[in-house]
Short mmCIF file of C-alpha atoms in Angstrom, two decimals:
data_model
loop_
_atom_site.label_atom_id
_atom_site.label_comp_id
_atom_site.label_asym_id
_atom_site.label_seq_id
_atom_site.Cartn_x
_atom_site.Cartn_y
_atom_site.Cartn_z
CA ASP O 8 -75.85 -22.00 49.08
CA THR O 9 -75.52 -21.94 52.83
CA ALA O 10 -76.45 -18.50 54.15
CA VAL O 11 -74.31 -18.65 57.30
CA SER O 12 -71.47 -21.13 57.18
CA GLN O 13 -69.01 -21.95 59.92
CA THR O 14 -66.04 -24.27 60.10
CA PRO O 15 -65.10 -26.63 61.54
CA LYS O 16 -68.32 -28.42 62.43
CA TYR O 17 -66.61 -30.67 64.96
CA LEU O 18 -63.52 -29.91 66.99
CA VAL O 19 -61.92 -32.07 69.68
CA THR O 20 -58.89 -30.63 71.38
CA GLN O 21 -56.89 -30.78 74.58
CA MET O 22 -56.98 -28.35 77.45
CA GLY O 23 -54.59 -25.48 77.03
CA ASN O 24 -54.68 -25.47 73.24
CA ASP O 25 -55.67 -22.51 71.07
CA LYS O 26 -58.31 -22.96 68.39
CA SER O 27 -60.28 -20.88 65.91
CA ILE O 28 -63.73 -21.14 64.38
CA LYS O 29 -64.45 -19.32 61.15
CA CYS O 30 -67.78 -17.87 60.04
CA GLU O 31 -69.02 -16.31 56.84
CA GLN O 32 -72.43 -15.04 55.77
CA ASN O 33 -73.53 -14.38 52.22
CA LEU O 34 -76.78 -12.60 53.07
CA GLY O 35 -75.41 -9.09 52.90
CA HIS O 36 -76.26 -8.55 56.55
CA ASP O 37 -74.64 -5.82 58.61
CA THR O 38 -74.62 -7.67 61.93
CA MET O 39 -72.99 -10.90 63.02
CA TYR O 40 -73.01 -12.76 66.33
CA TRP O 41 -71.47 -15.57 68.26
CA TYR O 42 -73.75 -17.57 70.55
CA LYS O 43 -72.76 -20.38 72.91
CA GLN O 44 -75.10 -23.28 73.63
CA ASP O 45 -74.20 -25.42 76.60
CA SER O 46 -75.08 -29.02 77.40
CA LYS O 47 -78.42 -27.93 78.87
CA LYS O 48 -79.28 -26.24 75.56
CA PHE O 49 -79.13 -22.75 77.08
CA LEU O 50 -78.28 -20.24 74.39
CA LYS O 51 -76.24 -17.20 75.38
CA ILE O 52 -74.99 -14.28 73.33
CA MET O 53 -71.23 -13.87 73.42
CA PHE O 54 -70.49 -11.13 70.91
CA SER O 55 -72.33 -8.91 68.51
CA TYR O 56 -70.64 -7.04 65.65
CA ASN O 57 -72.18 -4.43 63.39
CA ASN O 58 -70.26 -3.51 60.26
CA LYS O 59 -67.04 -4.92 61.74
CA GLU O 60 -67.44 -2.99 64.98
CA LEU O 61 -67.91 -4.73 68.31
CA ILE O 62 -71.15 -3.63 69.95
CA ILE O 63 -71.85 -6.37 72.47
CA ASN O 64 -69.44 -8.32 74.65
CA GLU O 65 -71.39 -10.28 77.21
CA THR O 66 -68.79 -10.71 79.94
CA VAL O 67 -66.95 -13.32 77.95
CA PRO O 68 -63.43 -14.22 79.25
CA ASN O 69 -60.72 -12.46 77.31
CA ARG O 70 -59.43 -15.85 76.20
CA PHE O 71 -62.15 -15.48 73.56
CA SER O 72 -61.22 -13.00 70.87
CA PRO O 73 -63.53 -12.35 67.94
CA LYS O 74 -62.22 -10.80 64.75
CA SER O 75 -64.24 -9.33 61.92
CA PRO O 76 -62.09 -8.55 58.87
CA ASP O 77 -65.18 -7.42 56.98
CA LYS O 78 -68.90 -7.44 57.62
CA ALA O 79 -69.33 -10.84 55.98
CA HIS O 80 -66.91 -12.61 58.30
CA LEU O 81 -66.69 -13.06 62.04
CA ASN O 82 -64.11 -15.48 63.36
CA LEU O 83 -63.70 -16.66 66.93
CA HIS O 84 -60.31 -17.46 68.42
CA ILE O 85 -60.07 -19.17 71.78
CA ASN O 86 -56.83 -19.28 73.77
CA SER O 87 -55.91 -21.70 76.53
CA LEU O 88 -58.99 -23.85 76.16
CA GLU O 89 -60.65 -25.12 79.33
CA LEU O 90 -63.00 -28.04 79.94
CA GLY O 91 -65.86 -25.60 80.52
CA ASP O 92 -65.48 -24.26 77.00
CA SER O 93 -66.97 -27.47 75.65
CA ALA O 94 -70.20 -26.42 73.94
CA VAL O 95 -71.79 -25.76 70.60
CA TYR O 96 -70.86 -22.37 69.18
CA PHE O 97 -73.29 -20.81 66.74
CA CYS O 98 -72.42 -18.01 64.40
CA ALA O 99 -75.38 -15.94 63.26
CA SER O 100 -76.26 -12.83 61.33
CA SER O 101 -79.11 -10.38 60.95
CA GLN O 102 -79.81 -7.52 58.60
CA SER O 103 -79.28 -4.91 61.25
CA VAL O 104 -79.12 -5.39 64.96
CA TYR O 105 -80.53 -1.92 65.45
CA SER O 106 -83.79 -2.89 63.77
CA GLY O 107 -84.38 -6.05 65.76
CA ASN O 108 -84.44 -8.34 62.76
CA THR O 109 -84.64 -12.10 62.42
CA ILE O 110 -81.43 -13.93 63.22
CA TYR O 111 -80.07 -16.52 60.80
CA PHE O 112 -77.94 -19.19 62.41
CA GLY O 113 -75.08 -21.25 61.11
CA GLU O 114 -75.07 -24.98 61.66
CA GLY O 115 -72.92 -24.84 64.75
CA SER O 116 -69.44 -25.91 65.75
CA TRP O 117 -69.31 -28.69 68.31
CA LEU O 118 -66.27 -28.04 70.50
CA THR O 119 -65.10 -30.73 72.90
CA VAL O 120 -62.20 -29.99 75.21
CA VAL O 121 -60.58 -33.06 76.79
CA ALA K 1 -82.88 -6.09 82.90
CA GLN K 2 -84.57 -7.42 79.81
CA SER K 3 -85.35 -11.13 79.95
CA VAL K 4 -87.39 -13.90 78.40
CA SER K 5 -88.94 -16.69 80.46
CA GLN K 6 -90.16 -20.00 79.15
CA HIS K 7 -92.17 -21.79 81.78
CA ASN K 8 -92.06 -25.30 80.44
CA HIS K 9 -88.64 -26.89 80.39
CA HIS K 10 -89.70 -30.25 79.04
CA VAL K 11 -93.05 -31.14 77.50
CA ILE K 12 -94.01 -34.65 76.49
CA LEU K 13 -97.05 -35.18 74.30
CA SER K 14 -98.61 -37.90 72.23
CA GLU K 15 -99.18 -37.37 68.54
CA ALA K 16 -102.33 -35.38 67.73
CA ALA K 17 -102.31 -33.68 71.12
CA SER K 18 -102.56 -29.90 71.26
CA LEU K 19 -99.53 -27.85 72.23
CA GLU K 20 -99.08 -24.58 74.04
CA LEU K 21 -95.66 -23.35 75.14
CA GLY K 22 -95.49 -20.35 77.39
CA CYS K 23 -93.24 -17.35 76.87
CA ASN K 24 -93.12 -14.12 78.85
CA TYR K 25 -90.79 -11.21 78.33
CA SER K 26 -89.64 -8.37 80.46
CA TYR K 27 -89.28 -5.01 78.71
CA GLY K 28 -91.33 -1.85 78.94
CA GLY K 29 -91.13 -0.69 75.35
CA THR K 30 -91.94 -1.94 71.87
CA VAL K 31 -90.56 -5.40 71.19
CA ASN K 32 -90.09 -7.82 68.35
CA LEU K 33 -90.82 -11.40 69.34
CA PHE K 34 -89.71 -14.66 67.80
CA TRP K 35 -90.00 -18.39 68.16
CA TYR K 36 -87.11 -20.44 66.87
CA VAL K 37 -86.97 -24.22 66.57
CA GLN K 38 -83.93 -26.46 66.82
CA TYR K 39 -84.41 -30.00 65.55
CA PRO K 40 -82.08 -32.64 67.03
CA GLY K 41 -78.52 -32.06 65.93
CA GLN K 42 -79.39 -29.01 63.86
CA HIS K 43 -79.16 -25.25 64.09
CA LEU K 44 -81.89 -22.85 65.13
CA GLN K 45 -84.30 -21.69 62.49
CA LEU K 46 -87.15 -19.21 62.56
CA LEU K 47 -90.61 -20.62 63.26
CA LEU K 48 -92.52 -17.34 63.37
CA LYS K 49 -92.16 -13.72 64.40
CA TYR K 50 -94.19 -10.75 65.56
CA PHE K 51 -93.17 -7.19 64.76
CA SER K 52 -96.49 -5.32 64.67
CA GLY K 53 -100.07 -5.59 63.46
CA ASP K 54 -102.26 -8.65 64.00
CA PRO K 55 -101.21 -10.13 67.36
CA LEU K 56 -101.99 -13.63 66.13
CA VAL K 57 -99.17 -14.71 63.87
CA LYS K 58 -98.90 -17.87 61.86
CA GLY K 59 -95.67 -19.64 61.14
CA ILE K 60 -94.44 -22.69 59.36
CA LYS K 61 -95.70 -26.24 59.93
CA GLY K 62 -99.02 -25.19 61.43
CA PHE K 63 -97.60 -23.26 64.38
CA GLU K 64 -99.07 -19.99 65.57
CA ALA K 65 -98.40 -17.59 68.41
CA GLU K 66 -100.40 -14.85 70.07
CA PHE K 67 -98.91 -11.63 71.37
CA ILE K 68 -100.77 -10.35 74.42
CA LYS K 69 -99.24 -7.03 75.35
CA SER K 70 -101.03 -6.71 78.67
CA LYS K 71 -99.59 -10.03 79.80
CA PHE K 72 -96.15 -9.55 78.21
CA SER K 73 -96.69 -12.96 76.64
CA PHE K 74 -96.08 -14.64 73.31
CA ASN K 75 -97.27 -18.22 73.65
CA LEU K 76 -96.73 -20.77 70.92
CA ARG K 77 -99.54 -23.10 69.90
CA LYS K 78 -100.24 -25.96 67.56
CA PRO K 79 -103.58 -27.77 67.48
CA SER K 80 -102.19 -31.20 66.65
CA VAL K 81 -98.53 -32.12 67.06
CA GLN K 82 -96.62 -34.69 65.06
CA TRP K 83 -93.67 -36.87 65.94
CA SER K 84 -91.54 -34.69 63.65
CA ASP K 85 -92.21 -31.69 65.92
CA THR K 86 -89.85 -33.18 68.50
CA ALA K 87 -87.32 -30.40 68.99
CA GLU K 88 -86.07 -27.60 71.21
CA TYR K 89 -88.15 -24.41 71.04
CA PHE K 90 -86.74 -21.01 71.91
CA CYS K 91 -88.64 -17.81 72.47
CA ALA K 92 -86.64 -14.63 71.80
CA MET K 93 -87.08 -10.91 72.08
CA THR K 94 -85.37 -7.91 70.63
CA TYR K 95 -86.07 -4.21 70.24
CA THR K 96 -84.68 -1.26 68.35
CA ASN K 97 -81.07 -0.50 69.31
CA ALA K 98 -80.89 -3.55 71.57
CA GLY K 99 -77.73 -4.79 69.93
CA LYS K 100 -78.81 -8.39 70.40
CA SER K 101 -81.71 -10.79 70.76
CA THR K 102 -82.42 -12.22 74.20
CA PHE K 103 -83.38 -15.87 74.25
CA GLY K 104 -85.36 -17.88 76.75
CA ASP K 105 -83.87 -21.06 78.18
CA GLY K 106 -85.73 -23.22 75.70
CA THR K 107 -88.40 -25.89 75.96
CA THR K 108 -87.71 -29.45 74.93
CA LEU K 109 -90.73 -30.95 73.20
CA THR K 110 -90.91 -34.70 72.87
CA VAL K 111 -93.77 -36.12 70.82
CA LYS K 112 -94.43 -39.81 71.25
CA PRO K 113 -95.64 -41.68 68.17
#
């Protein structure tokens, strides 16, 4: 069983479209994250949720809207996609962000905006 | 602001060579430190971690790292690399109530057969 699963794995779309990436974790963790990895492999935190509550929003444009219906799910919706949004988006989870635990990553969603 | 610096952006080694990747962090309090590895086309996975206790920690696949508090460092080492160690290596830091882990910019390791 995959601990952190995200779909779709690959997504090619045109500028201006709206798209969503779904994420689920079956580890019973309290905290979930979205990270963005650009073409230079730099990994940046976008959002951090603890028990469905947003605790970190790292100056991400408001075109990106995360939603956490329960603590096992954290979806990412992106409006009006731009070329610069092309990246790999990793969902992740940890037992509790407040304890500084190990992060478990999903397999990534490769987004290409054309 | 808290940060993690990885000094080597790209390291190229021959098989059997020894490896040391540098990592320094910036934070004045107690930290948890990690090394994650990302094999080509895959997601990040934990290589090893330091929370407390023995500053020399051992991870998977023969990797180890040493926490030196006075130098704010957590360097990754392996005595003899293999071609299969070719990957991206990320150092990361977190601390109680941080709300997130802070990652370094990564080091690309290429091992030539």
